[in-house]
mmCIF file of C-alpha atoms in Angstrom:
data_model
loop_
_atom_site.group_PDB
_atom_site.id
_atom_site.type_symbol
_atom_site.label_atom_id
_atom_site.label_comp_id
_atom_site.label_asym_id
_atom_site.label_seq_id
_atom_site.Cartn_x
_atom_site.Cartn_y
_atom_site.Cartn_z
ATOM 1 C CA MET A 67 -55.929 3.815 29.849
ATOM 2 C CA GLN A 68 -54.909 4.068 33.470
ATOM 3 C CA PHE A 69 -52.348 6.402 34.965
ATOM 4 C CA TYR A 70 -50.741 5.605 38.309
ATOM 5 C CA ASN A 71 -49.057 8.394 40.284
ATOM 6 C CA LYS A 72 -46.435 6.768 42.527
ATOM 7 C CA THR A 73 -46.150 9.833 44.746
ATOM 8 C CA THR A 74 -49.806 9.964 45.760
ATOM 9 C CA ASN A 75 -50.719 6.289 45.159
ATOM 10 C CA HIS A 76 -53.590 7.507 43.009
ATOM 11 C CA THR A 77 -54.865 5.808 39.848
ATOM 12 C CA VAL A 78 -56.668 7.859 37.211
ATOM 13 C CA ILE A 79 -58.596 6.486 34.270
ATOM 14 C CA ALA A 80 -57.561 8.736 31.380
ATOM 15 C CA GLU A 81 -59.967 8.736 28.470
ATOM 16 C CA LEU A 82 -58.667 10.461 25.355
ATOM 17 C CA PRO A 83 -55.444 11.877 26.813
ATOM 18 C CA TRP A 84 -54.527 13.338 23.410
ATOM 19 C CA LEU A 85 -57.586 15.590 23.584
ATOM 20 C CA TRP A 86 -56.769 16.869 27.079
ATOM 21 C CA VAL A 87 -53.129 17.530 26.145
ATOM 22 C CA PHE A 88 -54.271 19.314 22.989
ATOM 23 C CA LEU A 89 -56.676 21.516 24.954
ATOM 24 C CA PHE A 90 -54.604 22.186 28.071
ATOM 25 C CA GLY A 91 -51.006 21.524 26.996
ATOM 26 C CA PHE A 92 -48.451 21.164 29.760
ATOM 27 C CA PHE A 93 -51.107 21.784 32.438
ATOM 28 C CA TYR A 94 -52.352 18.234 31.830
ATOM 29 C CA PHE A 95 -48.870 16.889 32.573
ATOM 30 C CA MET A 96 -48.619 19.102 35.667
ATOM 31 C CA PHE A 97 -51.941 17.791 36.940
ATOM 32 C CA HIS A 98 -50.736 14.203 36.552
ATOM 33 C CA GLY A 99 -47.282 14.887 37.995
ATOM 34 C CA ILE A 100 -45.292 14.150 34.835
ATOM 35 C CA TRP A 101 -42.733 16.841 35.620
ATOM 36 C CA ALA A 102 -40.062 15.722 33.162
ATOM 37 C CA HIS A 103 -42.386 16.371 30.238
ATOM 38 C CA VAL A 104 -43.491 19.692 31.710
ATOM 39 C CA ALA A 105 -39.823 20.740 31.759
ATOM 40 C CA ILE A 106 -39.221 19.471 28.216
ATOM 41 C CA TYR A 107 -42.371 21.178 26.953
ATOM 42 C CA LEU A 108 -41.603 24.544 28.532
ATOM 43 C CA GLY A 109 -37.865 24.329 27.817
ATOM 44 C CA ALA A 110 -38.446 23.753 24.114
ATOM 45 C CA VAL A 111 -40.891 26.648 23.940
ATOM 46 C CA VAL A 112 -38.512 29.005 25.770
ATOM 47 C CA ILE A 113 -35.452 27.960 23.736
ATOM 48 C CA THR A 114 -37.244 28.540 20.434
ATOM 49 C CA GLY A 115 -38.763 31.802 21.619
ATOM 50 C CA GLY A 116 -42.274 30.403 21.252
ATOM 51 C CA MET A 117 -41.885 29.746 17.536
ATOM 52 C CA ALA A 118 -42.128 25.967 17.965
ATOM 53 C CA ALA A 119 -45.034 26.095 20.419
ATOM 54 C CA PRO A 120 -47.734 25.007 17.927
ATOM 55 C CA PHE A 121 -45.603 22.090 16.719
ATOM 56 C CA ILE A 122 -44.760 21.005 20.262
ATOM 57 C CA TRP A 123 -48.401 21.373 21.218
ATOM 58 C CA ILE A 124 -49.581 19.116 18.374
ATOM 59 C CA GLY A 125 -46.659 16.708 18.798
ATOM 60 C CA TYR A 126 -47.384 16.182 22.480
ATOM 61 C CA ALA A 127 -51.086 15.685 21.706
ATOM 62 C CA ILE A 128 -50.119 12.878 19.317
ATOM 63 C CA ALA A 129 -47.658 11.357 21.804
ATOM 64 C CA ALA A 130 -49.889 11.741 24.888
ATOM 65 C CA PRO A 131 -51.152 8.147 25.009
ATOM 66 C CA ARG A 132 -47.551 6.857 25.125
ATOM 67 C CA VAL A 133 -46.331 9.552 27.539
ATOM 68 C CA THR A 134 -49.074 8.967 30.109
ATOM 69 C CA ARG A 135 -48.578 5.184 30.357
#
């Protein structure tokens, strides 16, 4: 899977993005410049008071291949 950052004109080959999102959470999205999902991730955690963090964490790990396209 390849990720293209339009801002920096940089292409990254992402192997197993679900694993990196599972291990590093929103930091993976920050590194790749996917700021909308960083905001959604952190907003959902803040709104729920951290109670939904494990579910969001696992959900984003499952959805990572589609999010990073």
